Coordinates of C-alpha atoms in Angstrom, one line a residue:
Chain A
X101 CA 17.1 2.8 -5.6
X102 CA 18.6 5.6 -4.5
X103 CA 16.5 7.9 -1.7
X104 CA 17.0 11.7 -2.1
X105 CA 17.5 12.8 1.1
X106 CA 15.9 16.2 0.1
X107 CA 12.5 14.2 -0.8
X108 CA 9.5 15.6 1.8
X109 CA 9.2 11.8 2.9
X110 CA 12.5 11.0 3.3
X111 CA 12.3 8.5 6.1
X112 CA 9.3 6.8 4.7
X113 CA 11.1 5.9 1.4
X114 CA 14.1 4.9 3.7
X115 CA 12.0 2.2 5.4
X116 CA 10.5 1.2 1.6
X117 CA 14.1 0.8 0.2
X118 CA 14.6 -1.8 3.6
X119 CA 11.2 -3.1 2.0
X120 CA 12.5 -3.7 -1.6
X121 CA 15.9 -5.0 -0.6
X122 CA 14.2 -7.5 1.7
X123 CA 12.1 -8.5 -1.4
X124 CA 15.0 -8.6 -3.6
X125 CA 16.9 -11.0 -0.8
X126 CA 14.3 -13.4 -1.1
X127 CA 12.9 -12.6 2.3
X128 CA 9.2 -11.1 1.6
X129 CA 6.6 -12.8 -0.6
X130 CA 5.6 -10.5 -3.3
X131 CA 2.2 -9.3 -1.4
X132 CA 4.4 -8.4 1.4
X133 CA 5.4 -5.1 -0.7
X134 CA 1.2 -4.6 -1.0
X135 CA 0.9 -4.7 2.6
X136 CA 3.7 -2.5 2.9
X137 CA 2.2 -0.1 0.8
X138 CA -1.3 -0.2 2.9
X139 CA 0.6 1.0 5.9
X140 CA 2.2 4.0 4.5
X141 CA -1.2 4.8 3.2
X142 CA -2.5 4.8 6.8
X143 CA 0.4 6.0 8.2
X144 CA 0.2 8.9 6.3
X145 CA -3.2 9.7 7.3
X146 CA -2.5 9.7 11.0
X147 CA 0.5 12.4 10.0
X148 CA 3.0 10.0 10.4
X149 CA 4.0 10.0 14.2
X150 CA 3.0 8.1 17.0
X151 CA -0.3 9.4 18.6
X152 CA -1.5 9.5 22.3
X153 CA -4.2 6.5 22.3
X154 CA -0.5 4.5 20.8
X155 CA 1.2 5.2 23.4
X156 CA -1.4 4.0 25.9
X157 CA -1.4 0.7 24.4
X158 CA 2.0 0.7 24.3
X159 CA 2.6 0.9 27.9
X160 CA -0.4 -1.6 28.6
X161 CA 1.4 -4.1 26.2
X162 CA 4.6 -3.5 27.9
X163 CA 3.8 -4.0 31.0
X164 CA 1.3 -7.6 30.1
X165 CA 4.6 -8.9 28.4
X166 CA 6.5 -8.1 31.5
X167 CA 4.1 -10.1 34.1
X168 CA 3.8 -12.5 31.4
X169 CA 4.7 -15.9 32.0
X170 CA 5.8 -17.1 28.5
X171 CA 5.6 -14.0 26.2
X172 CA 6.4 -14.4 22.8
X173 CA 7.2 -11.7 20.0
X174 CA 6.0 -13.3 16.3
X175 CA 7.7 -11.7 13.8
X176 CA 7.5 -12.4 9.9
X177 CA 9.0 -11.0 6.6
X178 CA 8.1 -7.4 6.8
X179 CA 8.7 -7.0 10.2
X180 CA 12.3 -8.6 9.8
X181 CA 13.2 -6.1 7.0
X182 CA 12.2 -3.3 8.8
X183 CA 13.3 -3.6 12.6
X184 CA 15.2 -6.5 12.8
X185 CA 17.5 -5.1 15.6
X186 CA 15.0 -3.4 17.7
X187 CA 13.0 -6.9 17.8
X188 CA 15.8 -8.3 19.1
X189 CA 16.6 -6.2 21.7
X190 CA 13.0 -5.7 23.1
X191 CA 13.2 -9.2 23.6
X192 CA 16.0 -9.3 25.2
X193 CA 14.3 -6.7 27.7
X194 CA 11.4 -8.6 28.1
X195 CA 12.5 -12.0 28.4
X196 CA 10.5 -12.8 25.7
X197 CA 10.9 -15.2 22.7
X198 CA 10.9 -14.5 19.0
X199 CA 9.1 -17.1 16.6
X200 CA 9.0 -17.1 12.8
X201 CA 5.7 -16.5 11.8
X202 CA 4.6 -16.7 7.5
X203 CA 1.3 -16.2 6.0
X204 CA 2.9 -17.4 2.9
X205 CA 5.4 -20.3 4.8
X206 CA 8.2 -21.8 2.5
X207 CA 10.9 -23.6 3.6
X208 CA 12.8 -20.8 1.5
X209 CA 12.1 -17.9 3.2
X210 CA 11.6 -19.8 6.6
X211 CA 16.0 -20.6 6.7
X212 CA 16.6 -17.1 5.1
X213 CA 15.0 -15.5 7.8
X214 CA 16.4 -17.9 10.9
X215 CA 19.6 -17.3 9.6
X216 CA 19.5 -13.2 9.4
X217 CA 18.2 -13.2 13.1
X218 CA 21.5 -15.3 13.6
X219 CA 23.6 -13.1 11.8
X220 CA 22.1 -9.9 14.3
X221 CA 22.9 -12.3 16.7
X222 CA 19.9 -14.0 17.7
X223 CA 20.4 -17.6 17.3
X224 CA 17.5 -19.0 19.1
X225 CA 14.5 -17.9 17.3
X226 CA 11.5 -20.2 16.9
X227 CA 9.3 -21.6 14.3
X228 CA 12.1 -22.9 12.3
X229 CA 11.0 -26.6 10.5
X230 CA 13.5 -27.9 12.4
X231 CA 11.1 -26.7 15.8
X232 CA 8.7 -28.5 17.2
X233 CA 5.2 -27.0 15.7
X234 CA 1.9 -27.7 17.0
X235 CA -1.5 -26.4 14.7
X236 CA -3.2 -23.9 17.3
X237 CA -7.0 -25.3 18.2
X238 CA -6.2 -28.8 15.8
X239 CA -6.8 -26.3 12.7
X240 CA -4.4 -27.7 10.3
X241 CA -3.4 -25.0 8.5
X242 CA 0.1 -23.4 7.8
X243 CA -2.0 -20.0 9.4
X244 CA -2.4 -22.2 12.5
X245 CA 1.1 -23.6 13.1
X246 CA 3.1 -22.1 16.0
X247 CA 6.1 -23.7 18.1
X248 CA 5.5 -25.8 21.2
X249 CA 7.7 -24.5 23.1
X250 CA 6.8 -20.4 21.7
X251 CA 3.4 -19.1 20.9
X252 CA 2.0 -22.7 21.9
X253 CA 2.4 -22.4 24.8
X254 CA 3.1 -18.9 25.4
X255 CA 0.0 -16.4 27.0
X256 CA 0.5 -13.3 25.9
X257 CA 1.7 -13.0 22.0
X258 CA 3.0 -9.4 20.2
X259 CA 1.6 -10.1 16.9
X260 CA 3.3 -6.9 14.6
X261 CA 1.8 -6.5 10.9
X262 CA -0.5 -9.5 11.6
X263 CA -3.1 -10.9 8.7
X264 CA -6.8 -10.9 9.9
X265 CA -6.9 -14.6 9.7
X266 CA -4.1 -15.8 11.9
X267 CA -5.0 -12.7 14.1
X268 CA -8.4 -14.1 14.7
X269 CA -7.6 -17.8 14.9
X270 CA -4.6 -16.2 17.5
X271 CA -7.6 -14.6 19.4
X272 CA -9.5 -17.6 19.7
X273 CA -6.7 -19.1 22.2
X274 CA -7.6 -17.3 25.1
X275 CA -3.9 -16.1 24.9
X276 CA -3.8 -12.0 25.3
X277 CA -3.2 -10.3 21.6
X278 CA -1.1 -7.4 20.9
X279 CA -0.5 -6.3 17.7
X280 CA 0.9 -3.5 15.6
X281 CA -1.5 -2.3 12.9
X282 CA -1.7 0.8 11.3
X283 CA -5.3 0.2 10.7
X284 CA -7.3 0.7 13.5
X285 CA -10.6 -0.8 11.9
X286 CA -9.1 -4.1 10.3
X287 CA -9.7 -7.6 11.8
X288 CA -6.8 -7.6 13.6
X289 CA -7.1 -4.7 15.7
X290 CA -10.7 -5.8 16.3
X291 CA -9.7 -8.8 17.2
X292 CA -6.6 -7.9 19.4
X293 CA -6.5 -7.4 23.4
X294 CA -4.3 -4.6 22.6
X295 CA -4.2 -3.1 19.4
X296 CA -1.3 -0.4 18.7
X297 CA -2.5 1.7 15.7
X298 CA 1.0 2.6 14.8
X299 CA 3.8 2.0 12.7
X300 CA 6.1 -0.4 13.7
X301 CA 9.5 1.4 12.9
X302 CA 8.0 4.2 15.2
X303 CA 6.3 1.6 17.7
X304 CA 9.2 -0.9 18.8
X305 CA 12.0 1.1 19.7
X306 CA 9.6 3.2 22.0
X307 CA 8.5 0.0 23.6
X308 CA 12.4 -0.7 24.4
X309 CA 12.4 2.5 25.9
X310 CA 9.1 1.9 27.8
X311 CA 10.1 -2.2 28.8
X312 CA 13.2 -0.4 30.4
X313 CA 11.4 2.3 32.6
X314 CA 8.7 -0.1 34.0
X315 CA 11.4 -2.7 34.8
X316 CA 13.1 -0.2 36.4
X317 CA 10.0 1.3 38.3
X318 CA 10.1 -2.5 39.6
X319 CA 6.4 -1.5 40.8
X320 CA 3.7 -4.7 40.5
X321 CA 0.6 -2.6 41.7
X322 CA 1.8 0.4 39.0
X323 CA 1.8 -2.1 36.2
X324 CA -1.6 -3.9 37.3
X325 CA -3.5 -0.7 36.8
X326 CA -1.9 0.2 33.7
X327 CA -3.4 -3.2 32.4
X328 CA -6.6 -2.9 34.3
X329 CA -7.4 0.5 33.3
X330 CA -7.2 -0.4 29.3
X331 CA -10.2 -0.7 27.3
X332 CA -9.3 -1.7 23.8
X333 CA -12.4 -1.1 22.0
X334 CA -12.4 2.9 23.3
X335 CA -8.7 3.1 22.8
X336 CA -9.5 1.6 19.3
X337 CA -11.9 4.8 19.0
X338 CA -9.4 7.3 19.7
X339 CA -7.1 6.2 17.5
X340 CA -9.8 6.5 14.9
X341 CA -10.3 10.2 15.9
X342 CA -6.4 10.7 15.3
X343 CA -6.9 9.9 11.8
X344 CA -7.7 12.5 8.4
X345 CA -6.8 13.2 5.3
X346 CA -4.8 15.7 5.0
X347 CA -2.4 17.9 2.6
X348 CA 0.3 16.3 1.1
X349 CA 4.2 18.5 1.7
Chain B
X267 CA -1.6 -17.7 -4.8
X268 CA -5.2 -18.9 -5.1
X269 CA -8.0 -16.2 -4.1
X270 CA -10.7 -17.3 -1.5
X271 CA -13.6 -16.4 -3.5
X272 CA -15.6 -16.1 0.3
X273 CA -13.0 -13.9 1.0
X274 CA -14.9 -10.1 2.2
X275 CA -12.6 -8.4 -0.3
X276 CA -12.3 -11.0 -3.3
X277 CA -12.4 -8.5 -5.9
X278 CA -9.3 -6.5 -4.4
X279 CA -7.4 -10.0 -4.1
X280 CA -8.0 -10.7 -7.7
X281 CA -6.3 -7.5 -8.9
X282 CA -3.8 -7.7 -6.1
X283 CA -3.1 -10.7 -7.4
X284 CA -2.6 -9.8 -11.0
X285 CA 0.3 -7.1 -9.6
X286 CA 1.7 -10.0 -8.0
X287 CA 1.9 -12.1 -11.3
X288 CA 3.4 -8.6 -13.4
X289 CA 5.9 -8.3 -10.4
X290 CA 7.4 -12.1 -11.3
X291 CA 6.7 -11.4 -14.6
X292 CA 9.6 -8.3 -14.5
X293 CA 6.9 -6.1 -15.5
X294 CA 7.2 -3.9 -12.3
X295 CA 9.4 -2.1 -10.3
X296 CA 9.5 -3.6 -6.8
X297 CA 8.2 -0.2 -5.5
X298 CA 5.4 -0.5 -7.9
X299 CA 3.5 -3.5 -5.6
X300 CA 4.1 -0.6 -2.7
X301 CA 2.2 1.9 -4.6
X302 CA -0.7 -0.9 -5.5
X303 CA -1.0 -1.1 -1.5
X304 CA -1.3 2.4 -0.8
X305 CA -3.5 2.4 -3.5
X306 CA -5.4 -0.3 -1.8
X307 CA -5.4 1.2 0.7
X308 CA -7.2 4.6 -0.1
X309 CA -9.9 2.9 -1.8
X310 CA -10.9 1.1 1.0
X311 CA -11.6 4.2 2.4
X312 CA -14.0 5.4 -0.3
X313 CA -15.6 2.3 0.1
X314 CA -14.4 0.5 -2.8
X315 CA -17.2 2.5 -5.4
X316 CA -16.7 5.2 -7.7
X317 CA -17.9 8.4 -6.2
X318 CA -20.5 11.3 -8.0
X319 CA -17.2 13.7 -8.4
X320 CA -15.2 11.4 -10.0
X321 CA -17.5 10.2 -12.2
X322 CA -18.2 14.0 -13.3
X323 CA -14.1 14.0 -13.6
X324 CA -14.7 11.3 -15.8
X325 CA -17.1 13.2 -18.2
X326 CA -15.2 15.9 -18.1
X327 CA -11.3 13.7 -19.2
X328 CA -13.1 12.3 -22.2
X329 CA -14.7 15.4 -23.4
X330 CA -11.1 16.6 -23.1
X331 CA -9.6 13.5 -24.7
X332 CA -12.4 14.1 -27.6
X333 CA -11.8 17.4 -29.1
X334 CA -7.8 17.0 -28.2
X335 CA -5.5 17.2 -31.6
X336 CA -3.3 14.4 -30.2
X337 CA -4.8 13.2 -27.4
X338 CA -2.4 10.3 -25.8
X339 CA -2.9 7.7 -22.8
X340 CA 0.0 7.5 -20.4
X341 CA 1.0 3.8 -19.3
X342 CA 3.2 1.8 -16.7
X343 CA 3.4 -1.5 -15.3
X344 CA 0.7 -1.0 -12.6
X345 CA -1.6 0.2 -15.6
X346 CA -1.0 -2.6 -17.6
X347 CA -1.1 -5.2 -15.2
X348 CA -4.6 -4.3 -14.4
X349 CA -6.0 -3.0 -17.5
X350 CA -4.5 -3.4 -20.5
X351 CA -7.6 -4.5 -22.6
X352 CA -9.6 -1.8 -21.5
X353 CA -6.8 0.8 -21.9
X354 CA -6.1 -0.8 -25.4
X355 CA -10.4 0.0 -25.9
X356 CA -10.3 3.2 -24.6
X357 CA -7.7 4.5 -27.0
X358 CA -9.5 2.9 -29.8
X359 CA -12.7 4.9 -28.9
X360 CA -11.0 7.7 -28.6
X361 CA -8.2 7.8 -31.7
X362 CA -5.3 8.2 -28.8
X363 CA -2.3 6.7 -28.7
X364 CA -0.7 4.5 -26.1
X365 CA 2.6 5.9 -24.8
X366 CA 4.8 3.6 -22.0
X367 CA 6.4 5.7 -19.4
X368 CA 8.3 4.1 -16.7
X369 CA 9.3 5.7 -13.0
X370 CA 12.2 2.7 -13.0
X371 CA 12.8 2.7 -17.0
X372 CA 14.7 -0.7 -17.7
X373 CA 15.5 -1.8 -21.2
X374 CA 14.0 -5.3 -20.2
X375 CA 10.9 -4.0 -18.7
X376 CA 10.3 -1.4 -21.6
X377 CA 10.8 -4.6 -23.9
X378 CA 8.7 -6.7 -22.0
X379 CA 5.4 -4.4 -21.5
X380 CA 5.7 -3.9 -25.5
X381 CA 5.6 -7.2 -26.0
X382 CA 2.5 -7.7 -24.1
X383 CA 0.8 -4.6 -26.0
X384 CA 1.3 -6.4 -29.2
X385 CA 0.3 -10.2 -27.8
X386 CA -3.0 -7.9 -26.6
X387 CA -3.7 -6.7 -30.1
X388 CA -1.7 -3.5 -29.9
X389 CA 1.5 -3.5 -32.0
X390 CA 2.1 0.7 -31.9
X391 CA 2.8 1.4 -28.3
X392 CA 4.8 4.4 -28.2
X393 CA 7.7 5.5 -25.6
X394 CA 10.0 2.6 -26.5
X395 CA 13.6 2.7 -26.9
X396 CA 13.1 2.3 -30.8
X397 CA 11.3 5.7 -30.5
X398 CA 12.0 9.3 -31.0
X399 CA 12.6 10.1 -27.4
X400 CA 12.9 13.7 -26.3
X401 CA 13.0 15.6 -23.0
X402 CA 10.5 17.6 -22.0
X403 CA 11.5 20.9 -20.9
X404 CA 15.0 19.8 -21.8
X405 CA 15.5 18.1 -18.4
X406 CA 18.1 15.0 -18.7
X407 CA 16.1 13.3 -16.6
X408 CA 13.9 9.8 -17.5
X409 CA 11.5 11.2 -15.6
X410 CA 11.0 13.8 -18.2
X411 CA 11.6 11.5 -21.5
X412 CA 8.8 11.4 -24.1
X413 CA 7.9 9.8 -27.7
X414 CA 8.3 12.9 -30.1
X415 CA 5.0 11.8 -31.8
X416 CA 3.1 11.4 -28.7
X417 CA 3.6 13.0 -25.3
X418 CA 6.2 15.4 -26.6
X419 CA 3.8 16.9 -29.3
X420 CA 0.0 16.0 -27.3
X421 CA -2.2 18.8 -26.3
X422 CA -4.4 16.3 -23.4
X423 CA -2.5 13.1 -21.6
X424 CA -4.1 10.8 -19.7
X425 CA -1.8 9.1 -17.0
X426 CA -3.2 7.1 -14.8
X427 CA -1.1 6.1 -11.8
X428 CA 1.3 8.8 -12.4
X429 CA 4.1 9.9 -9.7
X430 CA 4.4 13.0 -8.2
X431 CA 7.9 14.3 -9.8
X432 CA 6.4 13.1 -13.5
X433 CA 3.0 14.5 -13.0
X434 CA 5.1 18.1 -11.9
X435 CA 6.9 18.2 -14.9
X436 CA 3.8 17.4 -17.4
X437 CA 2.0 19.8 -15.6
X438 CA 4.2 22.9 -16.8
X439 CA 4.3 22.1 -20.1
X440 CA 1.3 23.9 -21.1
X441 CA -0.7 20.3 -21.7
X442 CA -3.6 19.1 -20.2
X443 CA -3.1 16.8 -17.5
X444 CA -6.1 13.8 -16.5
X445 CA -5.1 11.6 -14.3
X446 CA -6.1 9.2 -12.0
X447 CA -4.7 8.9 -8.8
X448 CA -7.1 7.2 -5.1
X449 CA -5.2 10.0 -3.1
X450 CA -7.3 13.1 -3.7
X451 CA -4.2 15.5 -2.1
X452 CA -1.3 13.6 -3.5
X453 CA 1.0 16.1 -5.5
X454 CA -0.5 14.3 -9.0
X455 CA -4.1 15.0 -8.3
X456 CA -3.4 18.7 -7.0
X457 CA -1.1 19.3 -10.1
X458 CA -3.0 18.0 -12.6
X459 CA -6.0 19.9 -14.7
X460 CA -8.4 16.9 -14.3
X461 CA -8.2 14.8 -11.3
X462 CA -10.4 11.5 -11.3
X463 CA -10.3 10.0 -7.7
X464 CA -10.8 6.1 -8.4
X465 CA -9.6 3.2 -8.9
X466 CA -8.5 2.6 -12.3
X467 CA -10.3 -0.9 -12.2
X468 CA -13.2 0.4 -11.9
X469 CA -12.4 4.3 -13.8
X470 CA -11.0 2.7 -17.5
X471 CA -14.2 0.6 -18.5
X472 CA -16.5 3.3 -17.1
X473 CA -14.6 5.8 -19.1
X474 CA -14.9 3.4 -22.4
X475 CA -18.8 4.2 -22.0
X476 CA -18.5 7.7 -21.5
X477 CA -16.9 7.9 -24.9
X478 CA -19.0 5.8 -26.6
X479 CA -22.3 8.2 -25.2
X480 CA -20.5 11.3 -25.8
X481 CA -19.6 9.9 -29.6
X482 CA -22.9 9.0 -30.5
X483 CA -24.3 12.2 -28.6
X484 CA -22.0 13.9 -31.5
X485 CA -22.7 17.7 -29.8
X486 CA -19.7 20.1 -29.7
X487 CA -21.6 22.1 -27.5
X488 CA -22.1 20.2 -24.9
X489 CA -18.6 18.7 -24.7
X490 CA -17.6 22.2 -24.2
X491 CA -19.6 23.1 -21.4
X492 CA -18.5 19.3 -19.6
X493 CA -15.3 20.9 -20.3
X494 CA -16.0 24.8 -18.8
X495 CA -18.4 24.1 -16.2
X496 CA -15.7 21.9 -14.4
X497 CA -13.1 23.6 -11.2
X498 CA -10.7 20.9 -10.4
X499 CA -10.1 22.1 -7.3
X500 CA -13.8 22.1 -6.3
X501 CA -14.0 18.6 -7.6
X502 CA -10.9 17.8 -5.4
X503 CA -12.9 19.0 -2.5
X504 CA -16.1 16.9 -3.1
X505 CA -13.6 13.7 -3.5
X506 CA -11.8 14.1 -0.6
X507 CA -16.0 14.3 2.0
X508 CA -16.2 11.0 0.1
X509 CA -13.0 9.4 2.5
X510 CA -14.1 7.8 6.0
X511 CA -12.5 5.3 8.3
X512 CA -15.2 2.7 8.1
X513 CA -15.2 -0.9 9.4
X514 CA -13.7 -4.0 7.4
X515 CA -16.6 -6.3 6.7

């Protein structure tokens, strides 16, 4: 495919090519494209840019994962395709840990993946088979798997483009949520400490930008009250508010 | 992929899953599972029912479809994949033809989704590469191709699931355009004469009724004023109060 850069959604069919070639490469199962399609449904409904009550989440998410004491960043198919680079780099800002999470797990697509974060060099990223995995709360289910020494263990998990299913049995933990989820009324975000109604392309590089100020603020008290002063479910609310249906360019 | 049947949205995961099947199959584009997401995700916003307006779109597509010289049904992959019996049903009820127009035309897939209209009963799909293709407005473009017996000559078309560019183009030819297309602003439902805002799942085997009523009915007059008391653009209108963020059971 070839994206005409005069098209009135440009960038969106940019990040869909990323989606197709990822699905081509063996990287996606075939319902990842579905999903992918469900967010630029919602994303066009919000107008396509990153909203207020977004942001606010954003920095509360920011600054948990900073005070954190194992976070972890799960990452799966669609999340790889799309901002691979950025994942890796808010990572690195945060300390944090990157684990290979698949609602559809195959050995397959498992390796493929490992070895593109290697490749962007990352070598290190969990939830390989060759890792160590433990089934979260003794559910054994592929859904419930997750890597001692990551999301195990970890407390406070960024959960991007999560299913309602993991997301909940994630929830269950006691470990703090945060996920990425253009849908502000789906399981996930429900079920999420901190829900970021936002797409992710939009979403991660301003967290980088965000990690770097409040490590340079270097100010506990300021990022205690960011967290302290969050209340998902009326953040949740005003996201809603952001979104309508509107005329198409 | 086996579907949950406890699942809160079984019925969306069975047809989700039949896209996924035409996508191995070759049958689609790999944009065309994007589409089926956004689709997705616009009717979970009307709540998964067909509205009052687009059931009065309905009425008014088949009384078009009825008095039309050479009426003829627009198909692509998506189309296919979920409702190739009933299309086949509908155009028997209504003496129209079946015409395969592809976004992504591929020999193979052309071949393929032929092949599956005659293993479904259905030997004289048009819009194949064995058929008198010409362009419509003499644009070189396969977005414009059509079968010289059927879209190229028809007075009403039928496509569901249309794109944008494709829908443009039919639009200025003078025909009349019915489609049906979940986004109620989307450049296909504003450019088209007759706009039915609903899932084709649910729109094709309603529609097969509609014609059987207004057959038997067997009143010119009242399948003229269906047709004159309808304003697409007032219709459009009453669709579009019918969207709402609502929560996920």
């Amino acid at each position: 495919m070839t994206v005409d850069k005069t098209h009135p959604r440009y960038e969106s069919l940019l990040f869909r090519d990323k989606i197709v070639k990822a699905g081509e490469q063996g990287l996606l199962a075939p319902s990842a494209l579905i999903s992918h399609g469900r967010g630029e449904a919602f994303d066009y409904l919000i107008g396509e840019k990153t909203t207020f009550p977004a942001k606010r989440a954003m920095y509360v998410a920011i600054a948990s994962m900073i005070i954190a004491e194992n976070p972890v960043i799960s990452v799966n198919g669609n999340t790889t395709a799309l901002v691979i680079d950025e994942i890796i780099k808010l990572a690195e800002e945060l300390d944090a840990k990157i684990e290979i999470n698949l609602f559809y797990r195959t050995p397959e697509r498992i390796e493929k993946l490992a070895k593109l974060y290697e490749e962007h060099g990352y070598p290190n990223v969990l939830g390989t088979d060759d890792d160590d995995l433990e089934y979260i709360n003794n559910l054994n289910s592929p859904r419930a798997s997750a890597s001692k020494e990551g999301i195990y263990t970890s407390d406070v998990v960024l959960v991007p483009l999560e299913d309602g299913d993991r997301a909940e049995i994630l929830a269950e933990t006691g470990k703090k949520i945060i996920t990425i989820d253009l849908n502000p009324l789906s399981r996930t975000s429900k079920k999420s400490d901190i829900s970021i109604v936002d797409n992710i392309v939009r979403a991660i590089p301003l967290m980088i930008e965000i990690a770097k100020d409040l490590k340079e603020e270097n100010n506990l008290k300021l990022i205690q009250d960011i967290i302290n002063d969050f209340n998902n479910e009326d953040n949740l609310q005003e996201s809603l508010q952001e979104f309508k249906i509107k005329e198409e360019e």
